[in-house]
PDB file of C-alpha atoms in Angstrom:
ATOM      1  CA  MET U   1      54.829 -33.193 107.208  1.00 33.00           C
ATOM      2  CA  GLU U   2      54.276 -36.589 105.667  1.00 35.00           C
ATOM      3  CA  GLY U   3      50.792 -38.034 105.709  1.00 36.00           C
ATOM      4  CA  VAL U   4      50.182 -41.200 107.703  1.00 36.00           C
ATOM      5  CA  ASN U   5      49.440 -43.276 104.620  1.00 41.00           C
ATOM      6  CA  GLU U   6      52.597 -42.054 102.893  1.00 40.00           C
ATOM      7  CA  LYS U   7      54.696 -42.971 105.931  1.00 39.00           C
ATOM      8  CA  GLU U   8      53.057 -46.387 106.190  1.00 41.00           C
ATOM      9  CA  ASN U   9      53.717 -47.004 102.478  1.00 43.00           C
ATOM     10  CA  GLU U  10      57.406 -46.128 102.964  1.00 42.00           C
ATOM     11  CA  GLU U  11      57.665 -48.597 105.844  1.00 41.00           C
ATOM     12  CA  VAL U  12      55.978 -51.347 103.818  1.00 39.00           C
ATOM     13  CA  GLU U  13      58.343 -50.734 100.879  1.00 44.00           C
ATOM     14  CA  ALA U  14      61.356 -50.740 103.194  1.00 44.00           C
ATOM     15  CA  GLN U  15      60.386 -54.062 104.681  1.00 43.00           C
ATOM     16  CA  LYS U  16      59.966 -55.527 101.202  1.00 43.00           C
ATOM     17  CA  HIS U  17      63.631 -54.671 100.568  1.00 48.00           C
ATOM     18  CA  SER U  18      64.708 -56.113 103.921  1.00 57.00           C
ATOM     19  CA  GLY U  19      63.494 -59.684 103.838  1.00 64.00           C
ATOM     20  CA  PRO U  20      62.770 -61.860 106.854  1.00 68.00           C
ATOM     21  CA  SER U  21      66.305 -63.281 106.875  1.00 82.00           C
ATOM     22  CA  GLU U  22      67.843 -59.786 106.980  1.00 88.00           C
ATOM     23  CA  LEU U  23      65.490 -58.624 109.733  1.00 90.00           C
ATOM     24  CA  GLY U  24      66.192 -61.834 111.626  1.00 92.00           C
ATOM     25  CA  LYS U  25      69.939 -61.108 111.471  1.00 94.00           C
ATOM     26  CA  TRP U  26      69.391 -57.557 112.657  1.00 95.00           C
ATOM     27  CA  ALA U  27      67.285 -58.806 115.561  1.00 95.00           C
ATOM     28  CA  GLU U  28      70.038 -61.271 116.546  1.00 96.00           C
ATOM     29  CA  ILE U  29      72.672 -58.511 116.437  1.00 96.00           C
ATOM     30  CA  GLN U  30      70.457 -56.237 118.538  1.00 97.00           C
ATOM     31  CA  ASP U  31      69.927 -58.971 121.113  1.00 97.00           C
ATOM     32  CA  MET U  32      73.670 -59.649 121.279  1.00 97.00           C
ATOM     33  CA  LEU U  33      74.667 -55.980 121.629  1.00 98.00           C
ATOM     34  CA  LYS U  34      71.860 -55.298 124.113  1.00 97.00           C
ATOM     35  CA  LYS U  35      73.550 -57.616 126.614  1.00 98.00           C
ATOM     36  CA  ARG U  36      76.496 -55.205 126.732  1.00 98.00           C
ATOM     37  CA  VAL U  37      74.466 -52.128 127.725  1.00 98.00           C
ATOM     38  CA  ILE U  38      75.531 -50.568 131.039  1.00 98.00           C
ATOM     39  CA  THR U  39      72.727 -48.636 132.748  1.00 98.00           C
ATOM     40  CA  GLU U  40      74.730 -46.973 135.506  1.00 98.00           C
ATOM     41  CA  ASP U  41      77.397 -44.257 135.592  1.00 98.00           C
ATOM     42  CA  ASP U  42      80.571 -45.727 134.105  1.00 98.00           C
ATOM     43  CA  PHE U  43      82.981 -42.850 133.460  1.00 97.00           C
ATOM     44  CA  PRO U  44      85.803 -40.983 135.267  1.00 95.00           C
ATOM     45  CA  TRP U  45      84.263 -37.495 135.198  1.00 95.00           C
ATOM     46  CA  ARG U  46      81.879 -35.699 137.507  1.00 94.00           C
ATOM     47  CA  LEU U  47      79.261 -33.081 136.738  1.00 93.00           C
ATOM     48  CA  PRO U  48      80.633 -29.512 136.884  1.00 87.00           C
ATOM     49  CA  SER U  49      80.877 -28.162 140.429  1.00 77.00           C
ATOM     50  CA  SER U  50      83.020 -25.899 142.579  1.00 58.00           C
ATOM     51  CA  GLN U  51      85.073 -28.905 143.654  1.00 66.00           C
ATOM     52  CA  ALA U  52      87.994 -29.315 141.269  1.00 62.00           C
ATOM     53  CA  GLN U  53      89.563 -32.486 142.674  1.00 65.00           C
ATOM     54  CA  HIS U  54      87.784 -34.683 140.132  1.00 75.00           C
ATOM     55  CA  GLN U  55      87.842 -34.631 136.353  1.00 89.00           C
ATOM     56  CA  GLN U  56      84.752 -32.664 135.335  1.00 95.00           C
ATOM     57  CA  LEU U  57      82.355 -33.059 132.461  1.00 97.00           C
ATOM     58  CA  ARG U  58      83.227 -30.457 129.850  1.00 97.00           C
ATOM     59  CA  TYR U  59      82.760 -31.735 126.317  1.00 98.00           C
ATOM     60  CA  VAL U  60      79.235 -32.837 125.391  1.00 98.00           C
ATOM     61  CA  GLY U  61      78.670 -34.173 121.897  1.00 98.00           C
ATOM     62  CA  GLY U  62      75.566 -34.317 119.755  1.00 98.00           C
ATOM     63  CA  VAL U  63      74.900 -36.364 116.626  1.00 98.00           C
ATOM     64  CA  ASP U  64      72.235 -36.269 113.967  1.00 97.00           C
ATOM     65  CA  VAL U  65      71.560 -37.674 110.511  1.00 97.00           C
ATOM     66  CA  CYS U  66      69.430 -35.720 108.041  1.00 96.00           C
ATOM     67  CA  PHE U  67      68.227 -36.714 104.590  1.00 95.00           C
ATOM     68  CA  SER U  68      67.758 -34.849 101.339  1.00 94.00           C
ATOM     69  CA  LYS U  69      64.170 -34.143 100.348  1.00 91.00           C
ATOM     70  CA  GLU U  70      65.114 -34.334  96.672  1.00 90.00           C
ATOM     71  CA  GLU U  71      67.203 -37.516  97.006  1.00 91.00           C
ATOM     72  CA  PRO U  72      65.888 -39.488 100.011  1.00 90.00           C
ATOM     73  CA  SER U  73      68.842 -41.886  99.966  1.00 92.00           C
ATOM     74  CA  MET U  74      71.360 -39.034 100.360  1.00 95.00           C
ATOM     75  CA  ALA U  75      72.265 -38.517 104.011  1.00 96.00           C
ATOM     76  CA  CYS U  76      74.423 -36.134 106.009  1.00 97.00           C
ATOM     77  CA  GLY U  77      75.743 -37.237 109.382  1.00 98.00           C
ATOM     78  CA  SER U  78      76.957 -34.575 111.800  1.00 98.00           C
ATOM     79  CA  LEU U  79      78.936 -34.634 115.042  1.00 98.00           C
ATOM     80  CA  VAL U  80      79.258 -31.475 117.113  1.00 98.00           C
ATOM     81  CA  VAL U  81      80.922 -30.942 120.484  1.00 98.00           C
ATOM     82  CA  LEU U  82      80.022 -28.114 122.852  1.00 98.00           C
ATOM     83  CA  ASP U  83      82.020 -26.804 125.816  1.00 98.00           C
ATOM     84  CA  LEU U  84      80.035 -26.763 129.055  1.00 96.00           C
ATOM     85  CA  HIS U  85      82.665 -24.574 130.719  1.00 95.00           C
ATOM     86  CA  HIS U  86      82.208 -21.810 128.145  1.00 96.00           C
ATOM     87  CA  ALA U  87      78.447 -21.365 127.773  1.00 96.00           C
ATOM     88  CA  LEU U  88      78.024 -24.281 125.358  1.00 97.00           C
ATOM     89  CA  ARG U  89      80.440 -22.846 122.820  1.00 98.00           C
ATOM     90  CA  LEU U  90      80.928 -24.989 119.707  1.00 98.00           C
ATOM     91  CA  VAL U  91      84.454 -26.437 119.741  1.00 98.00           C
ATOM     92  CA  HIS U  92      84.217 -29.159 117.097  1.00 98.00           C
ATOM     93  CA  GLN U  93      82.092 -30.036 114.089  1.00 98.00           C
ATOM     94  CA  CYS U  94      82.485 -32.660 111.388  1.00 97.00           C
ATOM     95  CA  TYR U  95      80.261 -34.113 108.700  1.00 97.00           C
ATOM     96  CA  THR U  96      79.967 -36.854 106.167  1.00 97.00           C
ATOM     97  CA  VAL U  97      77.650 -36.977 103.145  1.00 96.00           C
ATOM     98  CA  LEU U  98      76.874 -40.296 101.524  1.00 95.00           C
ATOM     99  CA  THR U  99      74.241 -42.289  99.694  1.00 94.00           C
ATOM    100  CA  LEU U 100      72.595 -45.044 101.730  1.00 93.00           C
ATOM    101  CA  ASP U 101      71.270 -48.316 100.400  1.00 91.00           C
ATOM    102  CA  VAL U 102      70.037 -49.528 103.797  1.00 91.00           C
ATOM    103  CA  PRO U 103      66.289 -48.855 104.139  1.00 89.00           C
ATOM    104  CA  TYR U 104      64.551 -47.468 107.194  1.00 90.00           C
ATOM    105  CA  VAL U 105      62.742 -50.251 109.032  1.00 92.00           C
ATOM    106  CA  PRO U 106      60.827 -49.407 112.234  1.00 91.00           C
ATOM    107  CA  GLY U 107      62.683 -50.737 115.262  1.00 93.00           C
ATOM    108  CA  PHE U 108      65.966 -51.047 113.328  1.00 95.00           C
ATOM    109  CA  LEU U 109      66.942 -47.408 112.693  1.00 95.00           C
ATOM    110  CA  ALA U 110      70.461 -48.040 114.039  1.00 97.00           C
ATOM    111  CA  PHE U 111      71.335 -50.299 111.112  1.00 96.00           C
ATOM    112  CA  ARG U 112      70.759 -47.336 108.812  1.00 95.00           C
ATOM    113  CA  GLU U 113      72.299 -44.521 110.870  1.00 97.00           C
ATOM    114  CA  ALA U 114      74.780 -45.946 113.410  1.00 97.00           C
ATOM    115  CA  PRO U 115      77.556 -46.749 110.860  1.00 97.00           C
ATOM    116  CA  ILE U 116      77.550 -43.093 109.727  1.00 97.00           C
ATOM    117  CA  LEU U 117      77.926 -41.838 113.291  1.00 98.00           C
ATOM    118  CA  VAL U 118      80.520 -44.427 114.297  1.00 98.00           C
ATOM    119  CA  HIS U 119      82.589 -43.274 111.300  1.00 97.00           C
ATOM    120  CA  LEU U 120      82.509 -39.659 112.513  1.00 98.00           C
ATOM    121  CA  LEU U 121      83.523 -40.643 116.054  1.00 98.00           C
ATOM    122  CA  GLU U 122      86.362 -42.853 114.810  1.00 97.00           C
ATOM    123  CA  LYS U 123      87.566 -40.108 112.488  1.00 96.00           C
ATOM    124  CA  MET U 124      87.668 -37.664 115.394  1.00 97.00           C
ATOM    125  CA  LYS U 125      89.426 -40.131 117.679  1.00 96.00           C
ATOM    126  CA  SER U 126      92.047 -40.915 115.018  1.00 96.00           C
ATOM    127  CA  THR U 127      93.152 -37.271 115.014  1.00 95.00           C
ATOM    128  CA  ALA U 128      93.619 -37.319 118.812  1.00 95.00           C
ATOM    129  CA  SER U 129      91.276 -34.346 119.099  1.00 96.00           C
ATOM    130  CA  PRO U 130      91.295 -32.797 122.591  1.00 96.00           C
ATOM    131  CA  PHE U 131      87.544 -32.223 122.197  1.00 98.00           C
ATOM    132  CA  TYR U 132      86.463 -35.869 121.915  1.00 98.00           C
ATOM    133  CA  PRO U 133      83.079 -36.013 123.688  1.00 98.00           C
ATOM    134  CA  GLN U 134      82.906 -37.320 127.250  1.00 98.00           C
ATOM    135  CA  VAL U 135      79.209 -37.996 126.756  1.00 98.00           C
ATOM    136  CA  LEU U 136      77.163 -38.073 123.573  1.00 98.00           C
ATOM    137  CA  MET U 137      73.552 -37.054 123.024  1.00 98.00           C
ATOM    138  CA  VAL U 138      71.837 -38.948 120.241  1.00 98.00           C
ATOM    139  CA  ASP U 139      68.835 -37.814 118.214  1.00 96.00           C
ATOM    140  CA  GLY U 140      67.074 -41.095 118.847  1.00 96.00           C
ATOM    141  CA  ASN U 141      66.011 -43.306 121.728  1.00 97.00           C
ATOM    142  CA  GLY U 142      68.049 -45.534 123.986  1.00 98.00           C
ATOM    143  CA  LEU U 143      66.230 -48.061 126.178  1.00 98.00           C
ATOM    144  CA  LEU U 144      62.898 -46.372 125.347  1.00 98.00           C
ATOM    145  CA  HIS U 145      62.434 -48.513 122.264  1.00 97.00           C
ATOM    146  CA  PRO U 146      60.125 -51.372 121.186  1.00 95.00           C
ATOM    147  CA  ARG U 147      63.048 -53.804 121.491  1.00 95.00           C
ATOM    148  CA  GLY U 148      64.683 -51.981 124.403  1.00 96.00           C
ATOM    149  CA  PHE U 149      67.715 -51.072 122.288  1.00 97.00           C
ATOM    150  CA  GLY U 150      67.417 -47.937 120.199  1.00 97.00           C
ATOM    151  CA  LEU U 151      69.985 -45.931 118.244  1.00 98.00           C
ATOM    152  CA  ALA U 152      71.481 -44.256 121.344  1.00 98.00           C
ATOM    153  CA  SER U 153      72.186 -47.614 122.994  1.00 98.00           C
ATOM    154  CA  HIS U 154      73.396 -49.216 119.760  1.00 98.00           C
ATOM    155  CA  LEU U 155      75.820 -46.367 119.063  1.00 98.00           C
ATOM    156  CA  GLY U 156      76.991 -46.225 122.681  1.00 98.00           C
ATOM    157  CA  VAL U 157      77.888 -49.911 122.718  1.00 98.00           C
ATOM    158  CA  LEU U 158      79.667 -49.780 119.341  1.00 98.00           C
ATOM    159  CA  ALA U 159      81.641 -46.641 120.262  1.00 98.00           C
ATOM    160  CA  ASN U 160      82.069 -47.621 123.934  1.00 98.00           C
ATOM    161  CA  LEU U 161      80.905 -44.134 124.911  1.00 98.00           C
ATOM    162  CA  PRO U 162      78.376 -42.824 127.456  1.00 98.00           C
ATOM    163  CA  THR U 163      75.265 -41.953 125.450  1.00 98.00           C
ATOM    164  CA  ILE U 164      71.882 -40.371 126.157  1.00 98.00           C
ATOM    165  CA  GLY U 165      68.795 -41.005 124.049  1.00 98.00           C
ATOM    166  CA  ILE U 166      66.791 -37.897 123.136  1.00 98.00           C
ATOM    167  CA  GLY U 167      63.432 -38.723 121.577  1.00 96.00           C
ATOM    168  CA  LYS U 168      61.087 -36.081 120.204  1.00 92.00           C
ATOM    169  CA  ASN U 169      58.262 -38.600 119.941  1.00 92.00           C
ATOM    170  CA  LEU U 170      57.196 -41.414 122.243  1.00 93.00           C
ATOM    171  CA  HIS U 171      57.467 -45.052 121.274  1.00 87.00           C
ATOM    172  CA  HIS U 172      54.342 -46.855 122.463  1.00 91.00           C
ATOM    173  CA  VAL U 173      55.909 -49.588 124.572  1.00 95.00           C
ATOM    174  CA  ASP U 174      54.820 -51.481 127.684  1.00 97.00           C
ATOM    175  CA  GLY U 175      51.521 -49.594 127.939  1.00 96.00           C
ATOM    176  CA  LEU U 176      53.049 -46.110 127.552  1.00 96.00           C
ATOM    177  CA  THR U 177      51.171 -43.770 125.210  1.00 94.00           C
ATOM    178  CA  ARG U 178      51.403 -40.104 124.209  1.00 91.00           C
ATOM    179  CA  SER U 179      47.883 -39.461 125.440  1.00 92.00           C
ATOM    180  CA  GLY U 180      48.710 -41.109 128.763  1.00 93.00           C
ATOM    181  CA  VAL U 181      51.809 -38.929 129.229  1.00 90.00           C
ATOM    182  CA  LYS U 182      49.804 -35.824 128.312  1.00 87.00           C
ATOM    183  CA  GLU U 183      47.190 -36.698 130.923  1.00 90.00           C
ATOM    184  CA  LEU U 184      49.891 -37.146 133.561  1.00 89.00           C
ATOM    185  CA  PHE U 185      51.409 -33.724 132.794  1.00 85.00           C
ATOM    186  CA  GLU U 186      47.964 -32.099 132.932  1.00 84.00           C
ATOM    187  CA  ALA U 187      47.022 -33.728 136.246  1.00 87.00           C
ATOM    188  CA  GLU U 188      46.711 -31.166 139.033  1.00 86.00           C
ATOM    189  CA  GLU U 189      49.492 -32.719 141.131  1.00 86.00           C
ATOM    190  CA  ASN U 190      51.929 -32.641 138.177  1.00 83.00           C
ATOM    191  CA  ARG U 191      51.264 -29.199 136.698  1.00 78.00           C
ATOM    192  CA  THR U 192      54.374 -27.663 138.217  1.00 83.00           C
ATOM    193  CA  LYS U 193      56.604 -30.671 137.500  1.00 87.00           C
ATOM    194  CA  ASP U 194      59.076 -30.725 134.634  1.00 91.00           C
ATOM    195  CA  LEU U 195      59.540 -34.507 134.711  1.00 93.00           C
ATOM    196  CA  ILE U 196      57.248 -37.500 134.456  1.00 94.00           C
ATOM    197  CA  THR U 197      58.740 -40.946 135.019  1.00 95.00           C
ATOM    198  CA  LEU U 198      57.898 -43.326 132.184  1.00 96.00           C
ATOM    199  CA  ARG U 199      57.035 -46.457 134.142  1.00 96.00           C
ATOM    200  CA  GLY U 200      55.503 -49.137 131.955  1.00 96.00           C
ATOM    201  CA  SER U 201      52.776 -51.633 132.803  1.00 97.00           C
ATOM    202  CA  SER U 202      55.502 -54.106 133.754  1.00 97.00           C
ATOM    203  CA  GLY U 203      56.902 -51.686 136.351  1.00 97.00           C
ATOM    204  CA  PHE U 204      60.068 -51.079 134.308  1.00 97.00           C
ATOM    205  CA  ILE U 205      61.246 -47.456 134.102  1.00 97.00           C
ATOM    206  CA  TRP U 206      61.941 -46.731 130.422  1.00 98.00           C
ATOM    207  CA  GLY U 207      63.010 -43.110 130.837  1.00 98.00           C
ATOM    208  CA  VAL U 208      61.360 -39.766 131.527  1.00 97.00           C
ATOM    209  CA  ALA U 209      59.187 -37.258 129.725  1.00 96.00           C
ATOM    210  CA  MET U 210      60.724 -33.840 130.307  1.00 95.00           C
ATOM    211  CA  ARG U 211      59.562 -30.275 129.904  1.00 89.00           C
ATOM    212  CA  SER U 212      63.028 -28.997 129.062  1.00 82.00           C
ATOM    213  CA  THR U 213      62.086 -25.293 129.337  1.00 77.00           C
ATOM    214  CA  GLN U 214      59.172 -23.479 130.950  1.00 72.00           C
ATOM    215  CA  SER U 215      57.798 -22.541 127.537  1.00 68.00           C
ATOM    216  CA  SER U 216      57.972 -26.097 126.149  1.00 71.00           C
ATOM    217  CA  LEU U 217      54.559 -27.327 125.079  1.00 73.00           C
ATOM    218  CA  LYS U 218      55.814 -30.748 123.986  1.00 87.00           C
ATOM    219  CA  PRO U 219      57.957 -32.925 126.244  1.00 92.00           C
ATOM    220  CA  LEU U 220      61.224 -34.578 125.289  1.00 95.00           C
ATOM    221  CA  PHE U 221      61.704 -38.258 125.986  1.00 97.00           C
ATOM    222  CA  VAL U 222      65.018 -38.965 127.688  1.00 98.00           C
ATOM    223  CA  SER U 223      66.383 -42.462 128.163  1.00 98.00           C
ATOM    224  CA  ILE U 224      69.607 -44.251 129.020  1.00 98.00           C
ATOM    225  CA  GLY U 225      71.767 -45.024 126.021  1.00 98.00           C
ATOM    226  CA  HIS U 226      74.872 -46.653 127.490  1.00 98.00           C
ATOM    227  CA  ARG U 227      77.274 -46.198 130.425  1.00 98.00           C
ATOM    228  CA  ILE U 228      75.162 -43.561 132.195  1.00 98.00           C
ATOM    229  CA  SER U 229      72.360 -43.616 134.766  1.00 98.00           C
ATOM    230  CA  LEU U 230      68.987 -42.047 134.110  1.00 98.00           C
ATOM    231  CA  ASP U 231      69.517 -39.520 136.926  1.00 98.00           C
ATOM    232  CA  THR U 232      72.809 -38.307 135.445  1.00 98.00           C
ATOM    233  CA  ALA U 233      71.364 -38.264 131.932  1.00 98.00           C
ATOM    234  CA  ILE U 234      68.553 -35.988 133.127  1.00 97.00           C
ATOM    235  CA  LYS U 235      71.030 -33.609 134.791  1.00 97.00           C
ATOM    236  CA  VAL U 236      73.177 -33.384 131.653  1.00 97.00           C
ATOM    237  CA  VAL U 237      70.132 -32.702 129.474  1.00 97.00           C
ATOM    238  CA  LYS U 238      68.959 -29.936 131.805  1.00 95.00           C
ATOM    239  CA  MET U 239      72.411 -28.331 131.724  1.00 96.00           C
ATOM    240  CA  THR U 240      72.366 -28.143 127.921  1.00 97.00           C
ATOM    241  CA  CYS U 241      68.845 -26.871 127.175  1.00 94.00           C
ATOM    242  CA  LYS U 242      68.426 -23.321 125.925  1.00 91.00           C
ATOM    243  CA  PHE U 243      65.341 -24.300 123.951  1.00 91.00           C
ATOM    244  CA  ARG U 244      63.137 -27.406 123.879  1.00 91.00           C
ATOM    245  CA  VAL U 245      65.830 -29.593 122.284  1.00 94.00           C
ATOM    246  CA  PRO U 246      69.212 -29.872 124.067  1.00 97.00           C
ATOM    247  CA  GLU U 247      71.790 -27.666 122.376  1.00 98.00           C
ATOM    248  CA  PRO U 248      74.135 -30.477 121.209  1.00 98.00           C
ATOM    249  CA  ILE U 249      71.267 -32.135 119.314  1.00 98.00           C
ATOM    250  CA  ARG U 250      69.854 -28.819 118.100  1.00 97.00           C
ATOM    251  CA  GLN U 251      73.210 -27.708 116.714  1.00 98.00           C
ATOM    252  CA  ALA U 252      73.895 -31.093 115.118  1.00 98.00           C
ATOM    253  CA  ASP U 253      70.497 -30.940 113.411  1.00 97.00           C
ATOM    254  CA  ILE U 254      70.839 -27.337 112.181  1.00 97.00           C
ATOM    255  CA  ARG U 255      74.388 -27.806 110.941  1.00 97.00           C
ATOM    256  CA  SER U 256      73.779 -31.148 109.215  1.00 97.00           C
ATOM    257  CA  ARG U 257      70.963 -29.567 107.197  1.00 96.00           C
ATOM    258  CA  GLU U 258      73.130 -26.562 106.297  1.00 96.00           C
ATOM    259  CA  HIS U 259      76.034 -28.797 105.277  1.00 96.00           C
ATOM    260  CA  LEU U 260      73.820 -31.041 103.144  1.00 96.00           C
ATOM    261  CA  HIS U 261      72.298 -28.014 101.422  1.00 93.00           C
ATOM    262  CA  LYS U 262      75.755 -26.614 100.611  1.00 93.00           C
ATOM    263  CA  HIS U 263      76.865 -30.004  99.349  1.00 91.00           C
ATOM    264  CA  GLN U 264      73.884 -30.233  97.019  1.00 88.00           C
ATOM    265  CA  ILE U 265      74.396 -26.805  95.502  1.00 86.00           C
ATOM    266  CA  GLY U 266      78.082 -27.616  95.053  1.00 82.00           C
ATOM    267  CA  SER U 267      79.520 -24.902  97.278  1.00 61.00           C
ATOM    268  CA  ILE U 268      81.724 -27.247  99.345  1.00 58.00           C
TER     269      ILE U 268
END
């Protein structure tokens, strides 16, 4: 794990390479795209049930971007699709490996990673794949973001796809803190609960902290990305959790690392 000082130094260096004018442009683009976010259910499918008269949710996608430890600018983007009707069986996987020249700047992760993931989605759509995801889980936040527009929302708007933000760490926004969430989970009245609503000081609901399995010691942070309500996002996440991290994200993460490793040793 990186030390705090090392991480802070990386962020300082990144911002040196992304001057005020560049960050200003990114902020303008975020503000423009943010206006297009839809925070309610906007899709033709229904959650799986015994009633077959409606189109049902079947194909749930997951995306992730991992980076080489030896060459930090080398990235591997992965898109996987799992079949809800067949015990989360993997039905599609695709990858892209490339070298990035866009630095990581806190609050602007999407400008580094979203183009990679949009490329994978467009590539899949161009082949008319029958497994194109009906909803996409993103290893990154949606509305639960310092600017209210994280990677999951950014990608959802660009791809015009229902997206769910899955955060493994909490952004400190609107008075929300990790220690505060921990205290809420440990409160006597919440000990049996698997969800804590993340209501900020302003009263705005940013998402939820979720104990995805009974054995989970650390919560996940689930938020709206685009074209889905928080209630539906929570239900989809619960349906796809075998471990702490929802299976679409877990598989995308595992497989992107494997693919990048194979690429680096020249076996693919």
